Tab-separated table of C-alpha atoms in Angstrom:
chain	number	residue	atom	x	y	z
N	1	MET	CA	24.202	-49.873	-20.564
N	2	SER	CA	22.970	-47.645	-23.062
N	3	SER	CA	25.992	-44.623	-24.257
N	4	GLU	CA	23.506	-41.995	-23.209
N	5	GLN	CA	22.964	-43.721	-19.561
N	6	GLY	CA	26.835	-44.352	-19.744
N	7	SER	CA	27.648	-40.544	-20.229
N	8	TRP	CA	25.680	-39.675	-17.149
N	9	SER	CA	26.736	-42.114	-14.693
N	10	ASN	CA	30.799	-40.324	-15.867
N	11	ILE	CA	29.230	-36.847	-14.982
N	12	VAL	CA	28.228	-37.922	-11.501
N	13	PHE	CA	31.349	-40.105	-10.889
N	14	ARG	CA	33.876	-37.291	-12.209
N	15	CYS	CA	31.821	-34.416	-10.041
N	16	ALA	CA	31.619	-37.113	-6.799
N	17	VAL	CA	35.559	-37.496	-7.585
N	18	ALA	CA	36.125	-33.063	-8.408
N	19	THR	CA	33.816	-32.695	-4.989
N	20	GLY	CA	35.791	-34.955	-2.623
N	21	ALA	CA	39.534	-33.485	-4.288
N	22	HIS	CA	38.375	-29.804	-4.202
N	23	PRO	CA	39.906	-28.553	-0.945
N	24	ILE	CA	42.921	-29.904	-2.254
N	25	ASP	CA	42.500	-27.935	-5.448
N	26	LEU	CA	40.898	-25.236	-3.759
N	27	THR	CA	44.819	-25.148	-1.769
N	28	LYS	CA	46.564	-25.712	-4.817
N	29	THR	CA	45.199	-22.946	-6.333
N	30	LEU	CA	45.687	-20.177	-3.273
N	31	ILE	CA	49.534	-21.584	-3.262
N	32	GLN	CA	49.768	-20.318	-6.928
N	33	LEU	CA	48.713	-17.236	-5.630
N	34	GLY	CA	51.553	-17.021	-3.687
N	35	HIS	CA	49.289	-17.267	-0.457
N	36	GLU	CA	51.007	-18.710	3.036
N	37	PRO	CA	48.978	-17.505	5.400
N	38	LEU	CA	50.812	-20.118	8.062
N	39	ALA	CA	54.703	-18.838	8.658
N	40	PRO	CA	57.185	-21.654	7.891
N	41	VAL	CA	59.072	-23.699	10.479
N	42	PRO	CA	62.538	-24.654	10.739
N	43	THR	CA	63.118	-28.038	8.970
N	44	ARG	CA	65.222	-30.773	7.241
N	45	THR	CA	65.206	-31.214	3.360
N	46	PHE	CA	65.500	-35.059	2.880
N	47	PHE	CA	69.168	-34.903	2.184
N	48	GLY	CA	69.482	-33.691	5.405
N	49	ARG	CA	69.916	-29.791	4.531
N	50	PRO	CA	68.498	-27.261	6.929
N	51	ALA	CA	65.695	-25.272	5.661
N	52	LEU	CA	62.360	-23.637	5.950
N	53	GLY	CA	59.429	-26.000	5.841
N	54	LEU	CA	56.115	-24.561	4.600
N	55	PRO	CA	52.793	-25.972	6.074
N	56	ASN	CA	51.492	-29.225	3.751
N	57	VAL	CA	48.715	-29.165	2.434
N	58	PHE	CA	46.558	-30.711	4.642
N	59	GLN	CA	47.496	-28.449	7.185
N	60	TYR	CA	46.502	-26.343	5.298
N	61	ILE	CA	43.009	-27.477	4.423
N	62	GLY	CA	43.364	-27.741	8.397
N	63	TYR	CA	43.409	-23.828	8.456
N	64	ILE	CA	40.496	-23.454	6.473
N	65	LYS	CA	38.426	-25.682	8.051
N	66	LYS	CA	39.173	-23.807	11.118
N	67	ARG	CA	38.953	-19.890	9.649
N	68	ASP	CA	36.242	-20.675	6.862
N	69	GLY	CA	34.334	-23.541	8.519
N	70	PHE	CA	33.606	-27.331	6.576
N	71	PHE	CA	31.920	-25.356	3.553
N	72	GLY	CA	34.467	-23.357	3.349
N	73	LEU	CA	36.651	-25.653	1.892
N	74	TYR	CA	34.452	-25.942	-1.421
N	75	ARG	CA	34.794	-22.441	-2.370
N	76	GLY	CA	34.591	-22.284	-6.080
N	77	LEU	CA	33.375	-25.433	-6.609
N	78	GLY	CA	30.159	-24.471	-8.481
N	79	PRO	CA	32.296	-22.538	-10.768
N	80	LYS	CA	34.663	-25.629	-10.759
N	81	MET	CA	32.249	-27.917	-11.413
N	82	CYS	CA	30.939	-25.804	-14.792
N	83	ALA	CA	34.293	-25.626	-16.865
N	84	THR	CA	35.006	-29.366	-16.087
N	85	ILE	CA	31.475	-29.576	-17.747
N	86	ILE	CA	31.942	-27.346	-20.801
N	87	LYS	CA	35.347	-28.588	-21.091
N	88	GLY	CA	34.963	-32.150	-21.903
N	89	MET	CA	31.652	-31.519	-23.613
N	90	ALA	CA	33.457	-28.653	-25.968
N	91	PHE	CA	36.091	-31.694	-26.032
N	92	GLN	CA	34.197	-34.118	-27.826
N	93	LYS	CA	31.576	-31.215	-29.952
N	94	ALA	CA	35.525	-30.585	-31.617
N	95	THR	CA	36.696	-33.688	-31.629
N	96	GLU	CA	33.504	-34.724	-33.733
N	97	LEU	CA	33.989	-31.903	-36.209
N	98	PHE	CA	37.636	-32.380	-36.783
N	99	ILE	CA	36.376	-36.239	-37.569
N	100	VAL	CA	33.882	-34.778	-40.161
N	101	HIS	CA	35.093	-31.672	-41.690
N	102	VAL	CA	39.552	-32.689	-41.613
N	103	GLU	CA	39.624	-36.128	-41.382
N	104	GLY	CA	36.987	-36.726	-43.898
N	105	LYS	CA	35.393	-39.413	-41.444
N	106	LYS	CA	31.576	-40.905	-40.247
N	107	GLU	CA	31.008	-38.931	-36.924
N	108	LYS	CA	31.887	-41.221	-34.207
N	109	LYS	CA	30.089	-40.590	-30.877
N	110	ARG	CA	31.748	-40.448	-27.778
N	111	ASP	CA	31.814	-40.013	-24.623
N	112	PRO	CA	33.218	-36.325	-23.151
N	113	PHE	CA	33.930	-37.424	-19.522
N	114	THR	CA	36.526	-39.510	-20.311
N	115	ALA	CA	37.884	-38.172	-23.789
N	116	ASP	CA	38.489	-34.795	-21.433
N	117	ASP	CA	41.761	-36.378	-19.350
N	118	GLU	CA	42.619	-39.149	-21.774
N	119	GLU	CA	42.932	-36.894	-24.747
N	120	GLU	CA	40.245	-39.663	-27.026
N	121	GLU	CA	42.457	-42.617	-26.371
N	122	GLU	CA	42.055	-44.626	-29.300
N	123	GLU	CA	43.173	-48.255	-29.594
N	124	VAL	CA	46.067	-47.834	-31.819
N	125	ALA	CA	47.160	-50.304	-35.296
N	126	ALA	CA	50.471	-52.055	-34.619
N	127	ASP	CA	51.976	-50.527	-37.940
N	128	GLU	CA	50.922	-46.751	-37.624
N	129	THR	CA	52.224	-44.425	-39.757
N	130	PHE	CA	53.948	-40.857	-38.577
N	131	SER	CA	51.233	-39.557	-41.003
N	132	THR	CA	48.500	-40.999	-38.938
N	133	PHE	CA	49.933	-40.159	-35.873
N	134	ALA	CA	49.952	-36.440	-36.848
N	135	LEU	CA	46.564	-36.572	-37.595
N	136	THR	CA	45.594	-37.703	-34.557
N	137	LEU	CA	47.904	-34.806	-32.805
N	138	ALA	CA	46.752	-32.558	-34.693
N	139	ARG	CA	43.365	-33.316	-34.154
N	140	ASN	CA	43.946	-33.272	-30.148
N	141	ILE	CA	45.048	-30.092	-30.207
N	142	THR	CA	42.332	-28.903	-31.925
N	143	ALA	CA	40.163	-30.053	-29.814
N	144	THR	CA	42.334	-28.810	-26.499
N	145	THR	CA	42.709	-25.952	-27.299
N	146	ALA	CA	38.764	-25.395	-28.556
N	147	SER	CA	38.002	-27.365	-24.975
N	148	ILE	CA	39.825	-24.337	-23.177
N	149	ILE	CA	38.714	-21.620	-24.916
N	150	ALA	CA	35.057	-22.667	-24.337
N	151	SER	CA	35.795	-23.671	-20.551
N	152	GLN	CA	37.848	-20.359	-19.808
N	153	PRO	CA	35.006	-17.983	-18.573
N	154	PHE	CA	33.816	-20.626	-15.559
N	155	HIS	CA	37.732	-21.333	-15.063
N	156	VAL	CA	38.271	-17.546	-14.107
N	157	ILE	CA	35.505	-17.398	-12.188
N	158	ALA	CA	36.302	-20.408	-10.015
N	159	VAL	CA	40.096	-18.518	-9.667
N	160	ARG	CA	38.739	-15.456	-8.383
N	161	THR	CA	36.080	-17.051	-5.654
N	162	MET	CA	38.644	-19.222	-4.249
N	163	ALA	CA	41.149	-16.323	-4.303
N	164	GLN	CA	38.632	-14.429	-2.107
N	165	PHE	CA	39.493	-15.882	0.797
N	166	VAL	CA	42.902	-14.149	0.834
N	167	GLY	CA	40.886	-10.877	1.488
N	168	GLU	CA	37.825	-12.097	2.863
N	169	GLU	CA	35.809	-10.006	-0.119
N	170	GLN	CA	32.020	-11.790	-1.356
N	171	LYS	CA	32.417	-10.309	-4.700
N	172	TYR	CA	32.516	-13.533	-6.387
N	173	THR	CA	29.224	-14.884	-4.812
N	174	GLY	CA	27.131	-17.221	-7.826
N	175	VAL	CA	28.360	-18.052	-11.454
N	176	PHE	CA	25.711	-15.504	-12.967
N	177	ALA	CA	26.277	-13.011	-10.385
N	178	SER	CA	29.912	-13.215	-10.783
N	179	ALA	CA	29.907	-13.071	-14.818
N	180	LYS	CA	28.467	-9.932	-14.737
N	181	GLU	CA	31.207	-8.429	-12.720
N	182	ILE	CA	33.892	-9.206	-14.530
N	183	TYR	CA	31.702	-8.459	-17.818
N	184	HIS	CA	30.756	-4.710	-15.863
N	185	GLU	CA	34.407	-4.600	-15.004
N	186	SER	CA	36.837	-6.012	-17.595
N	187	GLY	CA	34.097	-7.026	-20.825
N	188	ILE	CA	34.314	-10.049	-22.459
N	189	ALA	CA	38.233	-9.542	-22.031
N	190	GLY	CA	37.835	-10.412	-18.151
N	191	PHE	CA	36.901	-13.306	-19.190
N	192	PHE	CA	40.200	-15.239	-20.724
N	193	GLN	CA	42.378	-13.165	-18.741
N	194	GLY	CA	45.348	-15.985	-17.720
N	195	VAL	CA	43.822	-18.061	-20.827
N	196	THR	CA	47.143	-17.487	-23.393
N	197	PRO	CA	49.040	-19.114	-20.448
N	198	ARG	CA	46.951	-21.968	-20.103
N	199	ILE	CA	46.731	-22.833	-23.677
N	200	ILE	CA	50.290	-22.590	-23.638
N	201	GLY	CA	50.681	-25.341	-21.219
N	202	GLU	CA	48.003	-27.657	-21.716
N	203	LEU	CA	49.399	-28.155	-25.783
N	204	LEU	CA	52.662	-28.410	-24.378
N	205	ALA	CA	51.994	-31.543	-22.441
N	206	LEU	CA	49.483	-32.921	-25.224
N	207	VAL	CA	52.391	-32.636	-27.914
N	208	LEU	CA	55.619	-33.805	-25.303
N	209	ALA	CA	53.513	-36.747	-24.234
N	210	SER	CA	52.674	-37.334	-27.692
N	211	SER	CA	55.725	-37.662	-29.229
N	212	ALA	CA	57.897	-38.397	-27.303
N	213	SER	CA	55.976	-41.780	-26.716
N	214	PHE	CA	55.365	-42.487	-30.134
N	215	THR	CA	59.104	-42.446	-30.784
N	216	VAL	CA	60.075	-44.006	-28.124
N	217	SER	CA	57.628	-46.639	-29.071
N	218	THR	CA	57.796	-46.566	-32.423
N	219	TYR	CA	61.941	-46.352	-33.143
N	220	ILE	CA	63.381	-47.407	-30.460
N	221	LEU	CA	61.093	-49.899	-28.768
N	222	GLY	CA	59.684	-51.174	-32.203
N	223	ASP	CA	56.856	-52.193	-30.312
N	224	PRO	CA	53.634	-49.830	-30.352
N	225	ARG	CA	51.828	-52.091	-26.933
N	226	TYR	CA	53.620	-49.934	-25.015
N	227	ARG	CA	52.686	-46.814	-26.551
N	228	ALA	CA	49.835	-46.247	-24.009
N	229	THR	CA	51.864	-46.997	-20.801
N	230	LEU	CA	54.644	-44.399	-21.993
N	231	LYS	CA	51.821	-41.715	-22.927
N	232	THR	CA	50.759	-42.494	-19.334
N	233	THR	CA	54.780	-41.908	-18.269
N	234	PHE	CA	55.436	-38.916	-20.045
N	235	GLY	CA	52.073	-37.409	-19.735
N	236	PHE	CA	53.262	-37.240	-16.177
N	237	LEU	CA	56.487	-35.745	-16.909
N	238	SER	CA	55.616	-33.056	-19.418
N	239	THR	CA	52.710	-31.939	-16.783
N	240	SER	CA	55.445	-31.417	-14.800
N	241	LEU	CA	57.713	-29.623	-17.107
N	242	THR	CA	54.331	-27.046	-17.697
N	243	TYR	CA	53.244	-26.590	-14.631
N	244	PRO	CA	54.759	-23.006	-14.403
N	245	PHE	CA	52.378	-22.497	-16.928
N	246	HIS	CA	49.350	-23.364	-14.607
N	247	VAL	CA	50.869	-21.043	-11.743
N	248	VAL	CA	51.175	-17.963	-14.359
N	249	SER	CA	47.330	-18.772	-15.349
N	250	ALA	CA	46.439	-19.086	-12.566
N	251	CYS	CA	47.991	-15.583	-11.056
N	252	MET	CA	46.680	-13.728	-14.273
N	253	ALA	CA	43.229	-15.151	-13.988
N	254	VAL	CA	42.976	-12.756	-10.503
N	255	ASN	CA	45.302	-9.786	-11.067
N	256	ASN	CA	44.137	-6.322	-11.160
N	257	SER	CA	40.848	-7.918	-10.794
N	258	GLY	CA	39.708	-6.196	-7.328
N	259	LEU	CA	40.125	-8.520	-5.247
N	260	ALA	CA	43.043	-8.769	-2.396
N	261	ALA	CA	44.712	-11.602	-3.740
N	262	GLY	CA	45.612	-10.022	-7.197
N	263	GLN	CA	47.189	-7.001	-6.303
N	264	PRO	CA	49.340	-5.461	-4.354
N	265	PRO	CA	51.126	-6.424	-1.307
N	266	HIS	CA	50.019	-9.930	-2.212
N	267	MET	CA	50.517	-9.810	-6.186
N	268	PRO	CA	52.256	-6.714	-8.193
N	269	ILE	CA	49.892	-5.589	-11.425
N	270	TYR	CA	51.706	-7.349	-14.328
N	271	VAL	CA	51.537	-6.080	-18.555
N	272	ASN	CA	51.237	-8.942	-19.722
N	273	TRP	CA	51.752	-13.610	-18.475
N	274	THR	CA	55.194	-12.426	-20.217
N	275	ASP	CA	55.876	-9.511	-17.155
N	276	CYS	CA	54.268	-12.102	-14.464
N	277	TRP	CA	56.413	-15.036	-15.843
N	278	SER	CA	59.379	-13.105	-15.416
N	279	HIS	CA	58.732	-10.874	-11.780
N	280	LEU	CA	57.856	-15.626	-10.774
N	281	SER	CA	60.935	-16.925	-11.857
N	282	ARG	CA	63.489	-14.198	-10.369
N	283	ASN	CA	62.106	-14.842	-7.194
N	284	ASN	CA	62.054	-18.582	-7.419
N	285	GLN	CA	58.195	-19.144	-7.614
N	286	LEU	CA	56.930	-20.705	-10.662
N	287	LYS	CA	56.790	-24.249	-8.912
N	288	ARG	CA	54.848	-22.684	-5.952
N	289	GLY	CA	52.145	-25.619	-5.125
N	290	SER	CA	53.933	-28.441	-8.082
N	291	SER	CA	54.214	-30.383	-4.189
N	292	ILE	CA	51.376	-30.919	-1.908
N	293	VAL	CA	53.707	-32.442	1.176
N	294	TRP	CA	57.217	-31.326	0.922
N	295	ARG	CA	56.817	-27.713	1.248
N	296	TYR	CA	59.656	-25.352	1.288
N	297	TYR	CA	60.108	-21.794	0.820
N	298	THR	CA	61.614	-20.636	-1.440
N	299	GLY	CA	61.369	-16.515	-1.332
N	300	THR	CA	58.991	-13.297	-0.869
N	301	THR	CA	55.431	-14.453	-2.483
N	302	ALA	CA	53.793	-10.632	-1.353
N	303	VAL	CA	56.050	-8.158	-2.139
N	304	LEU	CA	55.189	-4.400	-3.554
N	305	ARG	CA	56.881	-3.747	-6.363
N	306	PRO	CA	57.080	-0.148	-7.743
N	307	ASN	CA	56.059	0.946	-10.950
């Protein structure tokens, strides 16, 4: 199979996976925005403590299907696909340019649809030096930043399309119509609402996972062969630690956009993303949506904040 055929195979595979998982992604986004349409019920935690339990993601999906039908579960799928594909292509192009202009090496053709999720994982020599690690990390940081910026407009459209579930609006009905609506209301800046916490979150996760796996495999275990396994483990941990940035990014993508989900009483009008972070932190809401099965009510999600 040629590299071009392989790339298209990966596109089809990733689109199929994204389509199948979209109902979960839609539900998770609505939870990140603080929308809880089903009342909590008395239950107990894993350790036996009394608590108020919120519906798990599958019960939430059932509610969406009951209200909007089967196709309602795929609200926002189109712009999400665009964001995924553009992010992968931008990551590939930025990586190639970094290799040519910074590392001074011959351009290497890479598959953008494996590079995006796997940070274009390479076979690393056993005697890798810190300088080599630092250069690889710098390349990944550059490519990740470029890919997020390139895909953010479609990411904003996807989140807003999903958020319309809250107020049942029909403001964002397609990629081009939505882009026109955002530009008319907010100009170019509207396409990049929430981009700062998204970049910070993804870069922090990348740096933490890469640095921890390199340090442990090189200086503690002394065997670079464990680096791939360690990177996966530390990647999971770092993603969990930086999850609050994604909650803030989702909120800022819809905040003050004219949608019910982005204005009182569902959400206060925030000055900037740090204001959003502070408010969510005070209400213990920075981790909402991080668990899809065991979910507990931890405080108010719909508030009217005085000026």
